[in-house]
Amino acid sequence: MNVARSVARTALRTRTYSTATTYVPPASLENVLPRRRVQLKPIPESPNFYTGRAAYYDQINGLETAIQHTRSALQKLQLLPLPSFARHSIPPGHHVWITKDGLTEMLNAPLTTSRYRRLLGLLNQLDSYRRIADVAGVGMLADRVAGVLEVFERENKEAVLARGKRKPVEFDEHGRSYTVGRRKESAARVWVIPVQKPETSTDVSTSSTTSQKAAAEDVLPQLTPTITSAMSDSPLKPITVTTTNILINNTPLSQYFPIPADRERVVRPFKIAGLVGAYNVFALVRGGGTSGQSGAVSLGIAKALSAHAPEVEPLLRRAKLMRRDPRMVERKKTGRPKARKAYTWVKR
Amino acid sequence: MSLSHIRPWLAAVAQCSRRVSRTAASGTSKRFMSASASKERPLESTEDWTKFQLDRADNEALIEYFSQYGSTQTRGNTWQPHHSLHRPTAPANLTLSALLASGAHFGHSQALMNPNFMPYAYGVRAGITVVDLDHTLPLLRRAANVVRGVAAKGGSIVFVGTRADLRPVVRKAAERIGERAFHVGEKWLPGTLTNKIVMFGPDVAKSEQVIPDLVILLNPIPNMHAIRECAIEHVPTIGIIDSNVDPRIVMYPIPANDESTRTAELIAGVLSVAGREGVALHAEELARNQKARSQTRSRVRDRDSAAARP
């Protein structure tokens, strides 16, 4: 009885399952494709993923690698380490790197100033290596490094570097330069064209039509007697001067500026440069008075001469002819009759 | 080489050696002196630069030629300081003397010793706890086995070293292992693992595997946030434990000096070599599985075609 009860109890206790899958002995699994147990998720791409700023540190690592490779290449080429006399021969770097905001946009992540400066430090280091390779004539290495650095340069790099520099004066198809000069309230537009040389150089030229000074030079008297002048009776050979025209508002210089000081101011750049009679000038000037207009034309002519004959520019600069005179009429102030003049002071 | 060939070079060497003392005194010291033939005036044209480069190359060639008559110890066959980073030792080749040479046995002050570090302390000398390297070596080998095992199963490993001198170490170690290794050289941002949805965005957190399979810490003290996050997310950790640290904060402690760069380079190098071995094993396993799968497929195809025929 106990055995029967215990058997029944065990029968009740052990549950029999009717399973969907039948037992398959292992030998039959040889024609069954093995199923992949775990579906692996893809891992992050960047090795800097766990820093939280993968894009930034990827750039930093890339630049560090570029610096290492460039350094080893320069060492193999005997260009590093450089002694001081060689280092002084390297031209200074003109670089315009991307701004912090631009870099933030590029990385699509927030960027602090310290991180930005760190990146800039690496860029400057790489740029110094590029300059060494460039000046030593290693074109391929310099170009490759420049390609890496180009990514981090601002788009308007040329514009930024050209700031503060004068725009180069362009010549048209006839060889004319167009420059602008300003003084006080006057503005002058000046076209300067070099004079065509005459075919024969031996003919004695007549006096110039409008250039007073040229006419004056023709008949300069010999003040000190020389051996040749004492020996011969014939007069001295006159100096050949090409005729030039200076037209201002379509009128000749002598007519437009009756005051000699104004004429002198207009012609002074030619005198300083030693190019009297070499260029024709056509100017349109507007605004201001006589001295202002003559000063404006003078500045325009000086700029044109430095474009036509660049070797003359230091002379004009030293003579202060290239400077736009900043002096303007000072405004009148309240409580005063004029800019500076004050009303009579009354004690009471 | 006959004497007639060497005589001008000997004269040049005599000249060089005279200049070397002069330049050494002036303080402009370089490995290869260049002042012998070059002029001190600035270099203007590309030809000047080329001549400068050739002069230097000539000097190097000269020294190269005469080095065969000098010491047998050369730069090529001696240990250089950069070797600990660029030429790591394999775990099987690791020796106690290498650990000693890197200064792994220097702990911190005796007064600062953590009582849980006692099993790994050898003793005290000059007020400094000396780490027992007889424990360090097998524990380092065990950690290497862990790294190898994780890599062999295709797991992702993160090297954490948040000091300036540890940055190149962790980077190189991760690069050595390959695709599935990552490195953190700057501050570990708290919440990287526990706040991944906010940190990386919901798309990345859902689609990619953000929680790594192993984290190796070269300086655990400043990275307690990382250790805590790994514990919360059940990520096994390996760490270099110094004498002022409780070894139980990481799963596989390596008792050693955490302040020495050379020790960190040695340990990270050993672990990265083990990781590289694991990656190779994983690749082998994948290839084997692929082959087995293709064989099974072809067998199933043949069987189906045989059954379909009659």
XYZ file of C-alpha atoms in Angstrom, chain B residues 26-243:
218
model
C 78.602 77.244 -26.692
C 75.635 75.125 -25.709
C 74.177 74.329 -29.146
C 74.364 70.571 -28.729
C 72.939 68.242 -31.332
C 73.360 64.576 -31.910
C 75.309 65.137 -35.142
C 77.372 68.289 -35.288
C 76.888 70.310 -38.410
C 79.105 73.321 -37.802
C 82.130 71.745 -39.437
C 81.395 72.553 -43.043
C 78.361 74.844 -42.960
C 78.553 78.602 -42.789
C 76.733 80.528 -40.114
C 75.121 83.014 -42.507
C 71.381 82.659 -43.200
C 70.297 80.422 -46.066
C 68.790 82.371 -48.940
C 68.100 80.145 -51.924
C 66.972 76.556 -52.372
C 70.545 75.693 -53.398
C 71.794 76.933 -50.008
C 69.310 74.670 -48.289
C 70.262 71.691 -50.438
C 73.923 72.270 -49.605
C 73.031 72.504 -45.915
C 71.167 69.183 -46.105
C 74.004 67.492 -48.002
C 76.608 68.749 -45.497
C 74.618 67.243 -42.677
C 74.156 63.990 -44.562
C 77.921 63.851 -45.189
C 78.620 64.309 -41.485
C 76.212 61.521 -40.632
C 77.749 59.211 -43.220
C 81.187 59.934 -41.796
C 80.124 59.070 -38.288
C 78.278 56.015 -39.599
C 81.479 54.820 -41.284
C 83.645 55.233 -38.214
C 81.132 53.795 -35.778
C 82.272 50.298 -36.743
C 85.550 51.100 -34.970
C 83.791 52.373 -31.888
C 81.651 50.742 -29.213
C 79.599 47.633 -29.957
C 76.700 49.275 -28.142
C 74.875 51.351 -30.732
C 71.543 53.102 -30.817
C 70.142 50.225 -32.837
C 70.965 47.428 -30.406
C 70.458 49.100 -27.020
C 67.330 49.874 -25.124
C 66.082 53.415 -25.735
C 63.484 55.197 -23.578
C 60.934 55.226 -26.387
C 61.008 51.429 -26.641
C 58.746 50.962 -23.632
C 55.970 52.706 -25.595
C 56.724 51.553 -29.132
C 58.127 48.048 -28.515
C 55.986 46.370 -25.847
C 56.796 42.993 -24.321
C 54.514 40.010 -24.730
C 52.925 38.579 -21.564
C 54.913 35.370 -21.990
C 58.204 37.324 -22.085
C 57.455 39.501 -19.066
C 60.084 39.343 -16.326
C 60.337 40.565 -12.758
C 63.440 42.561 -13.592
C 61.536 44.436 -16.297
C 58.926 45.421 -13.699
C 61.665 46.464 -11.280
C 63.460 48.469 -13.956
C 60.283 50.416 -14.740
C 59.864 51.283 -11.058
C 56.657 49.334 -10.506
C 57.614 48.475 -6.928
C 57.467 52.031 -5.586
C 54.331 52.599 -3.592
C 53.247 55.615 -1.641
C 54.070 56.716 1.870
C 53.666 54.141 4.621
C 51.270 56.386 6.497
C 48.933 56.502 3.496
C 48.843 52.758 2.904
C 45.386 51.292 2.523
C 44.997 48.346 4.957
C 43.374 46.263 2.202
C 46.583 46.581 0.193
C 48.504 44.606 2.857
C 48.587 41.294 0.914
C 50.399 43.023 -1.952
C 52.907 44.985 0.125
C 56.436 43.617 0.429
C 57.582 45.983 3.116
C 58.614 49.502 3.916
C 61.838 51.285 2.998
C 62.574 54.961 3.681
C 58.935 55.477 4.649
C 57.731 54.186 1.270
C 55.611 51.037 0.879
C 57.353 48.617 -1.486
C 54.960 46.627 -3.654
C 55.553 42.857 -3.764
C 56.313 42.150 -7.414
C 55.990 38.407 -6.788
C 52.266 39.124 -6.578
C 52.273 41.717 -9.352
C 53.682 39.425 -12.025
C 51.051 36.631 -11.827
C 48.260 39.172 -11.403
C 49.466 41.005 -14.498
C 49.539 37.710 -16.400
C 46.023 36.946 -15.185
C 44.850 40.372 -16.371
C 46.521 39.693 -19.737
C 44.593 36.414 -19.967
C 41.362 38.297 -19.253
C 42.119 40.790 -22.017
C 42.991 37.984 -24.415
C 39.820 36.114 -23.563
C 37.597 39.173 -24.001
C 39.217 40.020 -27.314
C 38.969 36.389 -28.474
C 35.201 36.531 -27.968
C 34.975 39.772 -29.934
C 34.471 42.046 -26.944
C 35.190 45.781 -26.810
C 37.957 47.082 -24.552
C 38.470 50.617 -23.245
C 41.829 51.931 -22.012
C 41.504 54.814 -19.552
C 44.546 56.951 -18.706
C 43.638 60.532 -17.837
C 47.035 62.145 -17.406
C 49.104 64.044 -19.964
C 51.850 61.411 -19.992
C 49.325 58.560 -20.235
C 47.555 59.965 -23.294
C 49.935 58.508 -25.906
C 50.094 55.253 -23.917
C 46.348 54.544 -24.046
C 46.133 55.688 -27.654
C 48.879 53.350 -28.806
C 47.466 50.444 -26.762
C 44.032 50.860 -28.338
C 45.537 51.164 -31.823
C 47.535 47.978 -31.273
C 44.438 45.958 -30.494
C 42.527 47.400 -33.425
C 38.902 48.062 -34.199
C 37.277 46.926 -30.970
C 39.504 48.954 -28.611
C 38.919 52.512 -27.429
C 40.850 55.000 -25.368
C 40.064 57.854 -23.013
C 43.023 60.197 -22.539
C 41.127 63.144 -21.083
C 38.631 63.395 -18.279
C 36.070 60.584 -18.116
C 32.735 62.387 -18.238
C 30.449 61.088 -15.482
C 27.397 59.456 -16.990
C 29.143 58.024 -20.050
C 27.734 54.575 -19.282
C 24.872 55.297 -16.908
C 23.523 58.324 -18.772
C 24.271 57.193 -22.294
C 20.934 58.296 -23.762
C 21.625 61.918 -22.865
C 25.325 61.653 -23.588
C 25.199 60.078 -27.038
C 21.603 60.552 -28.101
C 18.761 57.993 -28.171
C 19.610 56.667 -31.655
C 23.209 55.838 -30.829
C 22.342 54.466 -27.385
C 19.739 52.127 -28.896
C 21.482 50.991 -32.058
C 25.129 50.723 -30.992
C 26.772 48.748 -28.201
C 27.732 51.535 -25.798
C 28.556 49.456 -22.706
C 32.064 48.020 -23.208
C 33.079 44.474 -22.310
C 36.243 45.439 -20.394
C 37.708 48.644 -18.969
C 41.418 48.996 -18.158
C 42.343 51.882 -15.837
C 45.921 53.101 -15.687
C 45.167 55.666 -12.981
C 42.089 54.605 -11.016
C 42.187 57.267 -8.259
C 41.013 60.227 -10.407
C 38.602 57.965 -12.289
C 36.354 56.789 -9.458
C 33.316 57.833 -11.495
C 34.353 55.450 -14.233
C 34.877 52.641 -11.712
C 31.477 53.245 -10.151
C 29.745 53.280 -13.532
C 31.462 50.037 -14.528
C 30.263 48.464 -11.295
C 26.693 49.654 -11.913
C 26.730 48.406 -15.508
C 28.488 45.127 -14.593
C 31.569 45.820 -16.693
C 34.715 43.924 -15.589
C 37.630 46.229 -14.772
C 41.385 45.900 -14.651
C 43.344 48.589 -12.813
C 46.840 49.520 -11.646
C 46.449 49.649 -7.873
C 48.912 51.654 -5.814
C 49.501 51.221 -2.102
